[in-house]
mmCIF file of C-alpha atoms and ligand atoms in Angstrom:
data_model
loop_
_atom_site.group_PDB
_atom_site.id
_atom_site.type_symbol
_atom_site.label_atom_id
_atom_site.label_comp_id
_atom_site.label_asym_id
_atom_site.label_seq_id
_atom_site.Cartn_x
_atom_site.Cartn_y
_atom_site.Cartn_z
ATOM 1 C CA MET A 1 172.425 221.754 176.565
ATOM 2 C CA SER A 2 169.155 220.779 176.097
ATOM 3 C CA ARG A 3 168.305 219.807 173.135
ATOM 4 C CA PRO A 4 165.252 221.345 170.353
ATOM 5 C CA LYS A 5 162.090 219.174 170.127
ATOM 6 C CA ILE A 6 160.934 218.010 166.284
ATOM 7 C CA ALA A 7 156.625 217.455 166.580
ATOM 8 C CA ILE A 8 155.626 215.592 163.647
ATOM 9 C CA ILE A 9 152.559 214.977 163.389
ATOM 10 C CA GLY A 10 150.501 211.838 160.877
ATOM 11 C CA ALA A 11 152.656 209.172 161.684
ATOM 12 C CA GLY A 12 152.465 205.956 158.568
ATOM 13 C CA GLN A 13 155.153 206.676 155.745
ATOM 14 C CA VAL A 14 156.105 210.308 155.277
ATOM 15 C CA GLY A 15 155.938 211.033 159.046
ATOM 16 C CA GLY A 16 157.800 208.489 159.674
ATOM 17 C CA THR A 17 160.542 208.369 157.717
ATOM 18 C CA ILE A 18 161.363 211.899 158.806
ATOM 19 C CA ALA A 19 161.676 210.299 162.111
ATOM 20 C CA LEU A 20 164.392 208.169 161.523
ATOM 21 C CA MET A 21 165.854 210.917 159.353
ATOM 22 C CA ALA A 22 165.679 213.509 161.903
ATOM 23 C CA ALA A 23 167.307 211.074 164.689
ATOM 24 C CA GLN A 24 170.665 209.580 162.224
ATOM 25 C CA LYS A 25 170.987 213.389 161.762
ATOM 26 C CA GLU A 26 170.616 213.934 165.654
ATOM 27 C CA LEU A 27 167.946 217.930 164.598
ATOM 28 C CA GLY A 28 166.205 217.063 167.883
ATOM 29 C CA ASP A 29 164.568 215.283 170.106
ATOM 30 C CA ILE A 30 160.962 214.029 168.995
ATOM 31 C CA ALA A 31 157.893 213.731 169.432
ATOM 32 C CA LEU A 32 155.902 211.824 166.919
ATOM 33 C CA PHE A 33 151.936 211.720 166.779
ATOM 34 C CA ASP A 34 148.933 210.252 165.400
ATOM 35 C CA VAL A 35 145.954 209.761 165.414
ATOM 36 C CA VAL A 36 145.922 205.608 165.454
ATOM 37 C CA GLU A 37 146.557 204.307 168.766
ATOM 38 C CA GLY A 38 149.911 201.784 168.291
ATOM 39 C CA LEU A 39 151.174 202.897 165.151
ATOM 40 C CA PRO A 40 153.685 206.156 166.447
ATOM 41 C CA GLN A 41 154.817 204.634 169.532
ATOM 42 C CA GLY A 42 155.126 200.975 167.202
ATOM 43 C CA LYS A 43 157.817 203.484 165.171
ATOM 44 C CA ALA A 44 159.165 205.483 167.321
ATOM 45 C CA LEU A 45 159.944 202.517 169.712
ATOM 46 C CA ASP A 46 161.716 200.329 166.722
ATOM 47 C CA ILE A 47 163.700 203.844 165.847
ATOM 48 C CA MET A 48 164.879 203.984 169.328
ATOM 49 C CA GLU A 49 166.275 200.566 169.143
ATOM 50 C CA ALA A 50 168.101 201.333 166.002
ATOM 51 C CA ARG A 51 169.374 204.651 167.667
ATOM 52 C CA PRO A 52 172.858 201.799 169.717
ATOM 53 C CA ILE A 53 173.344 201.510 166.167
ATOM 54 C CA MET A 54 173.332 204.554 164.165
ATOM 55 C CA GLY A 55 175.155 205.923 166.876
ATOM 56 C CA SER A 56 172.497 209.016 167.718
ATOM 57 C CA ASP A 57 171.456 209.906 171.143
ATOM 58 C CA VAL A 58 168.513 211.898 170.067
ATOM 59 C CA ILE A 59 164.752 210.925 172.077
ATOM 60 C CA LEU A 60 161.881 209.435 170.565
ATOM 61 C CA ILE A 61 157.929 209.607 172.339
ATOM 62 C CA GLY A 62 155.027 208.271 170.246
ATOM 63 C CA THR A 63 152.177 209.057 171.128
ATOM 64 C CA ASN A 64 148.543 210.116 170.060
ATOM 65 C CA ASP A 65 148.151 212.638 173.157
ATOM 66 C CA TYR A 66 148.179 216.573 171.639
ATOM 67 C CA ARG A 67 149.287 217.825 174.729
ATOM 68 C CA ASP A 68 153.776 216.300 173.952
ATOM 69 C CA LEU A 69 153.011 218.611 170.831
ATOM 70 C CA ALA A 70 154.584 221.004 174.238
ATOM 71 C CA GLY A 71 157.474 222.982 173.476
ATOM 72 C CA ALA A 72 158.100 222.020 169.854
ATOM 73 C CA SER A 73 160.170 224.282 167.083
ATOM 74 C CA VAL A 74 159.715 222.474 165.015
ATOM 75 C CA VAL A 75 156.264 220.988 163.735
ATOM 76 C CA ILE A 76 155.711 219.158 160.159
ATOM 77 C CA VAL A 77 152.302 217.890 159.541
ATOM 78 C CA THR A 78 151.678 215.023 157.092
ATOM 79 C CA ALA A 79 148.203 214.139 158.668
ATOM 80 C CA GLY A 80 145.816 213.264 155.297
ATOM 81 C CA LEU A 81 145.742 210.250 153.047
ATOM 82 C CA PRO A 82 147.960 209.737 150.093
ATOM 83 C CA ARG A 83 146.894 210.002 147.086
ATOM 84 C CA ARG A 84 146.465 206.140 144.557
ATOM 85 C CA PRO A 85 146.651 205.959 140.855
ATOM 86 C CA GLY A 86 143.877 207.768 138.839
ATOM 87 C CA MET A 87 144.148 210.894 142.242
ATOM 88 C CA SER A 88 145.009 214.755 140.956
ATOM 89 C CA ARG A 89 146.821 215.799 144.844
ATOM 90 C CA ASP A 90 143.223 218.016 144.599
ATOM 91 C CA ASP A 91 141.053 214.917 144.887
ATOM 92 C CA LEU A 92 142.025 214.319 148.596
ATOM 93 C CA LEU A 93 140.811 218.350 148.941
ATOM 94 C CA ALA A 94 137.860 217.636 151.288
ATOM 95 C CA GLU A 95 139.330 214.469 153.683
ATOM 96 C CA ASN A 96 142.392 215.704 154.004
ATOM 97 C CA LEU A 97 140.740 219.647 155.190
ATOM 98 C CA ALA A 98 139.102 218.325 158.128
ATOM 99 C CA ILE A 99 142.333 216.560 159.103
ATOM 100 C CA ILE A 100 144.068 220.334 159.235
ATOM 101 C CA LYS A 101 141.429 222.137 160.538
ATOM 102 C CA GLU A 102 142.402 219.804 163.625
ATOM 103 C CA VAL A 103 145.621 219.664 163.407
ATOM 104 C CA ALA A 104 145.808 223.558 163.275
ATOM 105 C CA GLY A 105 143.783 224.134 166.527
ATOM 106 C CA ASN A 106 146.316 221.612 168.111
ATOM 107 C CA VAL A 107 149.557 223.036 166.866
ATOM 108 C CA ARG A 108 148.020 226.378 167.523
ATOM 109 C CA GLU A 109 147.218 225.605 171.397
ATOM 110 C CA HIS A 110 149.623 223.299 171.770
ATOM 111 C CA SER A 111 153.109 224.786 170.070
ATOM 112 C CA PRO A 112 152.178 228.524 169.695
ATOM 113 C CA ARG A 113 155.544 229.170 169.406
ATOM 114 C CA SER A 114 156.675 226.514 166.799
ATOM 115 C CA PHE A 115 157.973 226.468 162.545
ATOM 116 C CA VAL A 116 154.911 225.146 160.644
ATOM 117 C CA ILE A 117 155.947 222.641 157.690
ATOM 118 C CA VAL A 118 153.036 221.454 156.038
ATOM 119 C CA ILE A 119 153.500 218.635 153.940
ATOM 120 C CA SER A 120 149.607 217.161 153.381
ATOM 121 C CA ASN A 121 148.519 216.904 150.027
ATOM 122 C CA PRO A 122 146.746 218.999 148.757
ATOM 123 C CA LEU A 123 149.749 221.501 149.237
ATOM 124 C CA ASP A 124 149.286 225.084 148.854
ATOM 125 C CA VAL A 125 145.803 224.831 150.386
ATOM 126 C CA MET A 126 146.337 222.913 153.459
ATOM 127 C CA VAL A 127 149.323 225.515 154.339
ATOM 128 C CA HIS A 128 146.907 227.628 152.977
ATOM 129 C CA ALA A 129 144.805 226.498 156.968
ATOM 130 C CA MET A 130 147.096 225.798 158.682
ATOM 131 C CA LYS A 131 148.111 229.529 158.371
ATOM 132 C CA LYS A 132 144.543 230.799 158.626
ATOM 133 C CA ILE A 133 143.377 228.581 161.862
ATOM 134 C CA THR A 134 146.608 228.690 163.775
ATOM 135 C CA GLY A 135 147.021 233.134 163.042
ATOM 136 C CA PHE A 136 150.788 232.132 162.726
ATOM 137 C CA PRO A 137 152.972 234.898 160.934
ATOM 138 C CA ARG A 138 154.014 233.664 157.887
ATOM 139 C CA GLU A 139 158.065 233.357 158.980
ATOM 140 C CA ARG A 140 156.564 230.417 160.738
ATOM 141 C CA VAL A 141 154.174 228.701 158.187
ATOM 142 C CA VAL A 142 155.826 226.732 155.314
ATOM 143 C CA GLY A 143 154.859 224.004 152.639
ATOM 144 C CA MET A 144 157.281 221.745 151.642
ATOM 145 C CA ALA A 145 156.640 221.177 148.015
ATOM 146 C CA GLY A 146 159.612 222.902 145.223
ATOM 147 C CA VAL A 147 162.621 220.954 147.266
ATOM 148 C CA LEU A 148 161.285 218.272 145.980
ATOM 149 C CA ASP A 149 160.058 219.117 143.123
ATOM 150 C CA SER A 150 163.653 220.466 142.585
ATOM 151 C CA ALA A 151 165.981 217.337 143.465
ATOM 152 C CA ARG A 152 163.315 214.821 141.285
ATOM 153 C CA PHE A 153 164.189 217.447 138.375
ATOM 154 C CA ARG A 154 168.137 217.661 139.789
ATOM 155 C CA LEU A 155 167.575 213.771 139.140
ATOM 156 C CA PHE A 156 166.306 213.909 135.377
ATOM 157 C CA VAL A 157 169.233 216.180 134.594
ATOM 158 C CA ALA A 158 172.363 214.120 135.881
ATOM 159 C CA MET A 159 171.321 211.238 135.320
ATOM 160 C CA GLU A 160 170.555 212.292 131.659
ATOM 161 C CA LEU A 161 174.550 214.306 132.173
ATOM 162 C CA GLY A 162 176.099 211.566 134.071
ATOM 163 C CA VAL A 163 177.618 213.702 136.872
ATOM 164 C CA SER A 164 177.074 214.146 140.548
ATOM 165 C CA VAL A 165 174.187 215.162 141.483
ATOM 166 C CA ARG A 166 175.729 218.019 143.547
ATOM 167 C CA GLU A 167 176.592 220.162 140.322
ATOM 168 C CA VAL A 168 172.933 220.298 139.453
ATOM 169 C CA SER A 169 171.594 223.696 140.611
ATOM 170 C CA ALA A 170 167.127 223.959 139.508
ATOM 171 C CA ILE A 171 164.627 225.405 141.510
ATOM 172 C CA VAL A 172 160.950 224.237 140.930
ATOM 173 C CA LEU A 173 157.922 227.267 141.541
ATOM 174 C CA GLY A 174 154.352 227.374 141.471
ATOM 175 C CA GLY A 175 152.217 225.012 142.728
ATOM 176 C CA HIS A 176 152.519 221.517 143.717
ATOM 177 C CA GLY A 177 150.267 220.546 141.010
ATOM 178 C CA ASP A 178 150.863 219.657 137.065
ATOM 179 C CA THR A 179 151.033 222.981 136.841
ATOM 180 C CA MET A 180 153.869 223.513 138.574
ATOM 181 C CA VAL A 181 156.574 226.130 137.241
ATOM 182 C CA PRO A 182 160.368 224.023 136.550
ATOM 183 C CA LEU A 183 162.695 226.999 135.562
ATOM 184 C CA PRO A 184 165.394 224.985 133.148
ATOM 185 C CA ARG A 185 166.565 228.954 132.032
ATOM 186 C CA LEU A 186 167.983 229.085 135.116
ATOM 187 C CA CYS A 187 169.398 226.091 136.364
ATOM 188 C CA THR A 188 173.034 225.223 136.272
ATOM 189 C CA VAL A 189 175.698 221.976 136.171
ATOM 190 C CA GLY A 190 178.923 222.407 137.409
ATOM 191 C CA GLY A 191 178.172 226.773 137.460
ATOM 192 C CA VAL A 192 177.520 225.890 132.701
ATOM 193 C CA PRO A 193 174.058 227.005 132.115
ATOM 194 C CA LEU A 194 172.065 223.814 131.214
ATOM 195 C CA SER A 195 170.623 224.784 127.422
ATOM 196 C CA GLN A 196 174.698 224.728 126.696
ATOM 197 C CA LEU A 197 175.138 221.031 128.119
ATOM 198 C CA LEU A 198 171.337 219.408 126.705
ATOM 199 C CA GLY A 199 169.340 219.506 123.380
ATOM 200 C CA GLN A 200 166.081 221.824 123.383
ATOM 201 C CA ASP A 201 163.909 218.029 123.145
ATOM 202 C CA ARG A 202 166.093 216.739 125.884
ATOM 203 C CA ILE A 203 165.076 219.745 128.042
ATOM 204 C CA GLU A 204 160.924 219.072 127.729
ATOM 205 C CA ALA A 205 160.601 215.742 128.556
ATOM 206 C CA ILE A 206 162.829 216.573 131.431
ATOM 207 C CA VAL A 207 159.877 219.081 132.541
ATOM 208 C CA ARG A 208 157.972 217.131 131.753
ATOM 209 C CA ARG A 209 158.790 214.308 134.168
ATOM 210 C CA THR A 210 159.809 216.692 136.732
ATOM 211 C CA ARG A 211 155.485 217.756 136.433
ATOM 212 C CA LEU A 212 154.453 213.669 136.479
ATOM 213 C CA ALA A 213 157.357 212.616 138.836
ATOM 214 C CA GLY A 214 155.144 211.904 141.283
ATOM 215 C CA GLY A 215 151.743 210.374 139.850
ATOM 216 C CA GLU A 216 155.297 207.748 138.290
ATOM 217 C CA ILE A 217 155.557 206.945 141.972
ATOM 218 C CA VAL A 218 151.851 206.361 143.222
ATOM 219 C CA ASP A 219 151.048 204.402 139.213
ATOM 220 C CA LEU A 220 154.630 202.230 140.707
ATOM 221 C CA LEU A 221 153.508 201.957 144.299
ATOM 222 C CA LYS A 222 149.399 201.472 143.769
ATOM 223 C CA THR A 223 148.621 201.597 147.786
ATOM 224 C CA GLY A 224 149.720 205.067 148.464
ATOM 225 C CA SER A 225 152.727 208.413 146.701
ATOM 226 C CA ALA A 226 155.982 208.967 147.642
ATOM 227 C CA PHE A 227 157.358 208.787 150.940
ATOM 228 C CA TYR A 228 161.505 208.762 150.984
ATOM 229 C CA SER A 229 161.842 212.000 149.449
ATOM 230 C CA PRO A 230 159.211 214.292 150.129
ATOM 231 C CA ALA A 231 161.270 212.964 154.221
ATOM 232 C CA ALA A 232 164.595 214.183 152.932
ATOM 233 C CA ALA A 233 162.818 217.740 151.828
ATOM 234 C CA SER A 234 161.550 218.082 154.967
ATOM 235 C CA ILE A 235 164.667 217.001 156.305
ATOM 236 C CA GLU A 236 166.360 219.471 154.738
ATOM 237 C CA MET A 237 163.477 222.167 155.572
ATOM 238 C CA ALA A 238 163.904 221.548 159.351
ATOM 239 C CA GLU A 239 167.526 221.434 159.575
ATOM 240 C CA SER A 240 167.840 225.107 157.570
ATOM 241 C CA TYR A 241 165.933 227.037 160.960
ATOM 242 C CA LEU A 242 167.262 224.755 163.795
ATOM 243 C CA ARG A 243 171.121 225.405 162.943
ATOM 244 C CA ASP A 244 170.401 229.016 160.907
ATOM 245 C CA LYS A 245 171.581 227.978 158.098
ATOM 246 C CA LYS A 246 169.967 230.271 155.721
ATOM 247 C CA ARG A 247 169.244 227.921 152.979
ATOM 248 C CA ILE A 248 167.849 229.467 149.965
ATOM 249 C CA LEU A 249 164.734 227.097 148.870
ATOM 250 C CA PRO A 250 161.512 226.889 146.966
ATOM 251 C CA CYS A 251 158.749 226.715 149.628
ATOM 252 C CA ALA A 252 155.108 226.928 149.323
ATOM 253 C CA ALA A 253 155.388 230.717 151.541
ATOM 254 C CA TYR A 254 152.345 233.240 152.112
ATOM 255 C CA LEU A 255 153.233 236.335 150.102
ATOM 256 C CA GLU A 256 152.930 240.040 150.547
ATOM 257 C CA GLY A 257 152.743 241.179 147.316
ATOM 258 C CA GLU A 258 155.896 239.268 146.043
ATOM 259 C CA TYR A 259 154.910 238.069 142.273
ATOM 260 C CA GLY A 260 152.027 240.756 142.152
ATOM 261 C CA ILE A 261 150.324 238.168 144.282
ATOM 262 C CA SER A 262 149.391 238.707 148.015
ATOM 263 C CA GLY A 263 147.632 236.778 150.441
ATOM 264 C CA TYR A 264 148.187 233.689 149.318
ATOM 265 C CA PHE A 265 151.011 230.474 149.066
ATOM 266 C CA MET A 266 153.299 230.395 146.221
ATOM 267 C CA GLY A 267 156.088 228.170 145.303
ATOM 268 C CA VAL A 268 158.552 230.584 145.295
ATOM 269 C CA PRO A 269 162.460 230.718 146.362
ATOM 270 C CA VAL A 270 163.843 231.369 150.134
ATOM 271 C CA VAL A 271 165.820 232.270 153.299
ATOM 272 C CA ILE A 272 165.489 229.864 155.828
ATOM 273 C CA GLY A 273 167.051 230.665 159.221
ATOM 274 C CA SER A 274 166.489 230.932 162.672
ATOM 275 C CA GLY A 275 163.375 233.305 161.778
ATOM 276 C CA GLY A 276 162.039 230.834 160.185
ATOM 277 C CA VAL A 277 160.851 232.460 156.196
ATOM 278 C CA GLU A 278 163.150 235.549 156.630
ATOM 279 C CA LYS A 279 163.397 236.633 152.955
ATOM 280 C CA VAL A 280 161.500 235.999 149.970
ATOM 281 C CA ILE A 281 163.777 236.187 146.849
ATOM 282 C CA GLU A 282 161.813 237.582 143.948
ATOM 283 C CA ILE A 283 162.737 236.286 140.545
ATOM 284 C CA GLU A 284 163.217 238.681 137.251
ATOM 285 C CA LEU A 285 160.690 235.636 135.241
ATOM 286 C CA THR A 286 160.307 236.093 131.226
ATOM 287 C CA ALA A 287 157.411 235.863 130.033
ATOM 288 C CA GLU A 288 156.381 232.759 128.963
ATOM 289 C CA GLU A 289 157.731 231.480 132.662
ATOM 290 C CA GLU A 290 155.805 234.693 134.370
ATOM 291 C CA GLN A 291 152.131 233.335 132.733
ATOM 292 C CA ALA A 292 152.919 229.646 133.250
ATOM 293 C CA PHE A 293 153.481 231.235 137.050
ATOM 294 C CA ARG A 294 150.383 232.832 136.800
ATOM 295 C CA ARG A 295 148.252 229.815 135.602
ATOM 296 C CA SER A 296 149.023 227.969 138.051
ATOM 297 C CA PHE A 297 148.492 231.069 140.896
ATOM 298 C CA GLU A 298 145.516 230.794 139.219
ATOM 299 C CA HIS A 299 145.096 226.631 140.506
ATOM 300 C CA VAL A 300 145.321 227.288 143.195
ATOM 301 C CA LYS A 301 143.739 230.946 144.059
ATOM 302 C CA ALA A 302 140.334 228.794 143.128
ATOM 303 C CA LEU A 303 140.873 226.085 145.600
ATOM 304 C CA VAL A 304 141.207 228.571 148.521
ATOM 305 C CA ASP A 305 138.841 230.602 147.293
ATOM 306 C CA ALA A 306 137.011 228.036 147.042
ATOM 307 C CA LEU A 307 137.465 226.075 151.195
ATOM 308 C CA ASP A 308 135.384 226.971 153.931
ATOM 309 C CA ILE A 309 137.258 228.516 157.234
HETATM 310 O O1 TXD B 1 155.171 217.028 148.147
HETATM 311 C C1 TXD B 1 154.686 216.797 149.077
HETATM 312 N N1 TXD B 1 153.662 218.035 149.445
HETATM 313 C C2 TXD B 1 153.716 215.844 149.198
HETATM 314 C C3 TXD B 1 153.520 215.358 149.815
HETATM 315 C C4 TXD B 1 155.032 214.273 148.530
HETATM 316 C C5 TXD B 1 154.740 213.822 149.572
HETATM 317 C C6 TXD B 1 152.799 212.554 150.475
HETATM 318 N N2 TXD B 1 152.413 214.262 150.416
HETATM 319 C C7 TXD B 1 150.802 213.890 150.812
HETATM 320 O O2 TXD B 1 151.441 213.713 152.082
HETATM 321 C C8 TXD B 1 150.108 213.328 151.067
HETATM 322 O O3 TXD B 1 149.080 213.243 149.331
HETATM 323 C C9 TXD B 1 149.784 212.906 151.914
HETATM 324 O O4 TXD B 1 148.522 213.957 151.742
HETATM 325 C C10 TXD B 1 150.178 213.603 152.817
HETATM 326 C C11 TXD B 1 150.710 211.141 154.398
HETATM 327 O O5 TXD B 1 151.418 210.659 153.155
HETATM 328 P P1 TXD B 1 151.301 209.683 153.446
HETATM 329 O O6 TXD B 1 152.744 208.875 152.521
HETATM 330 O O7 TXD B 1 152.645 209.313 155.118
HETATM 331 O O8 TXD B 1 150.517 209.276 154.411
HETATM 332 P P2 TXD B 1 150.384 207.330 155.094
HETATM 333 O O9 TXD B 1 151.198 206.661 154.654
HETATM 334 O O10 TXD B 1 148.907 207.203 154.675
HETATM 335 O O11 TXD B 1 149.593 208.408 156.081
HETATM 336 C C12 TXD B 1 149.509 209.456 157.003
HETATM 337 C C13 TXD B 1 148.989 209.697 158.390
HETATM 338 C C14 TXD B 1 148.141 208.039 158.877
HETATM 339 O O12 TXD B 1 149.567 207.247 159.283
HETATM 340 C C15 TXD B 1 147.033 209.002 159.573
HETATM 341 O O13 TXD B 1 146.777 207.255 160.681
HETATM 342 C C16 TXD B 1 146.783 210.064 159.728
HETATM 343 O O14 TXD B 1 148.395 210.034 158.600
HETATM 344 N N3 TXD B 1 146.767 210.896 160.374
HETATM 345 C C17 TXD B 1 146.426 211.677 160.705
HETATM 346 N N4 TXD B 1 147.097 212.608 161.863
HETATM 347 C C18 TXD B 1 147.199 212.975 162.379
HETATM 348 N N5 TXD B 1 146.306 213.772 162.251
HETATM 349 C C19 TXD B 1 144.496 213.515 162.361
HETATM 350 N N6 TXD B 1 143.606 213.870 161.764
HETATM 351 C C20 TXD B 1 144.473 211.858 161.665
HETATM 352 N N7 TXD B 1 144.352 211.617 160.378
HETATM 353 C C21 TXD B 1 144.978 210.151 159.807
#
C-alpha cells in the first residue's frame, strides 16, 4: 500500500521538527522544501539516518524544487521569519507576506488537491493569503494556532493542579496574537469545571500567561520563537486529516456566517477528518467572551483588509 505524502515548506526550526515527528509517527513519506540549498537535504538525510533506530519506514527527501510537492496529500507551510525579542507577530507581516505569496502560487500549481496547514506568522493573515491565492475551498486551508494556544493553557492548568495534562480539556478562540480568547469557563479537569478547582485569581494568571506564552519563549531563546510545541500541534492536525480521526481542534478556519463573521479566518473549533475542515462548531459565548472575540476579530480584520493581494 502506498503511503500518503506530506510536503513541508520551510525546513527551519518548526519545519525540521515537524519532519522528525511525522517520521516518528510514520504519518507518510515526507518532502522537506526550503529555498536555502542544502538545508532541507541535510535535515532529511539526518532524519533518514535516525530511521533504523526509530524503526520508521517512511521516506524523506530534502529539496529546493517545488516540483517535488507533486502528489502531496498535506502541505504544511512554515516558511517565513520568526519573531525576535521585542517583536509582535504582526511585525513579520511585510516580509512573510512576500514569502507566502510565492509559496501559495507553487502549492496551487504543484499540489492542487492538498490539504494545507499554514503556520507562518502573522498566522491569521498568512492563512487568508494562502486561501485567496490558491483559490482552494475552505475545507482545505486551515491555520495552526488554537491547538498550540490551548496546549499552553492546558499545561499551565495541569502544572498548577499537579494532574496529568491528559485530564485537562480547554479551548482558546480568536486570532493568534495577544488578543486571543482563552475560555476558562469551558475548561474541565477530569470532567470537573476548572472554576470548582481553582480560584479566580489563579485562573486569571493562567489566562494571562497563555496569551503571552509565545513571547515568553522568544524572550528566553532570543534568536527565534517556539518550535517543538508548534510542530506537535501541526502534527495533531495533519494526523486527524490523514487518518480521518475527526478530532475537534481549535484552528484558524475560514468563516462563512458562523460566529456572525463572513470571509475571514478566525480561531474556532472545527472537526478535521478526511474531508478536511468538515464542520465548524459554534459555541454559545457569554457577553464578555463575545466582546473579547469581536475585539480579536477586529484586530485580524484590520490587518487583512490592508492586504494587497
Ligand atoms: O503558532 C504558530 N502559528 C506559530 C508560528 C508558532 C511558531 C512559529 N510560527 C511562525 O512559523 C514563525 O513566526 C515563522 O513565521 C514560521 C517559521 O518559524 P521557524 O522558527 O521555523 O523559523 P526559521 O527556523 O527561521 O525557519 C523558516 C524557514 C527558513 O529555513 C527559511 O530559509 C525558510 O523558512 N524560507 C522559505 N522557505 C520556502 N520558501 C521561501 N520563499 C522561504 N523563505 C524563507
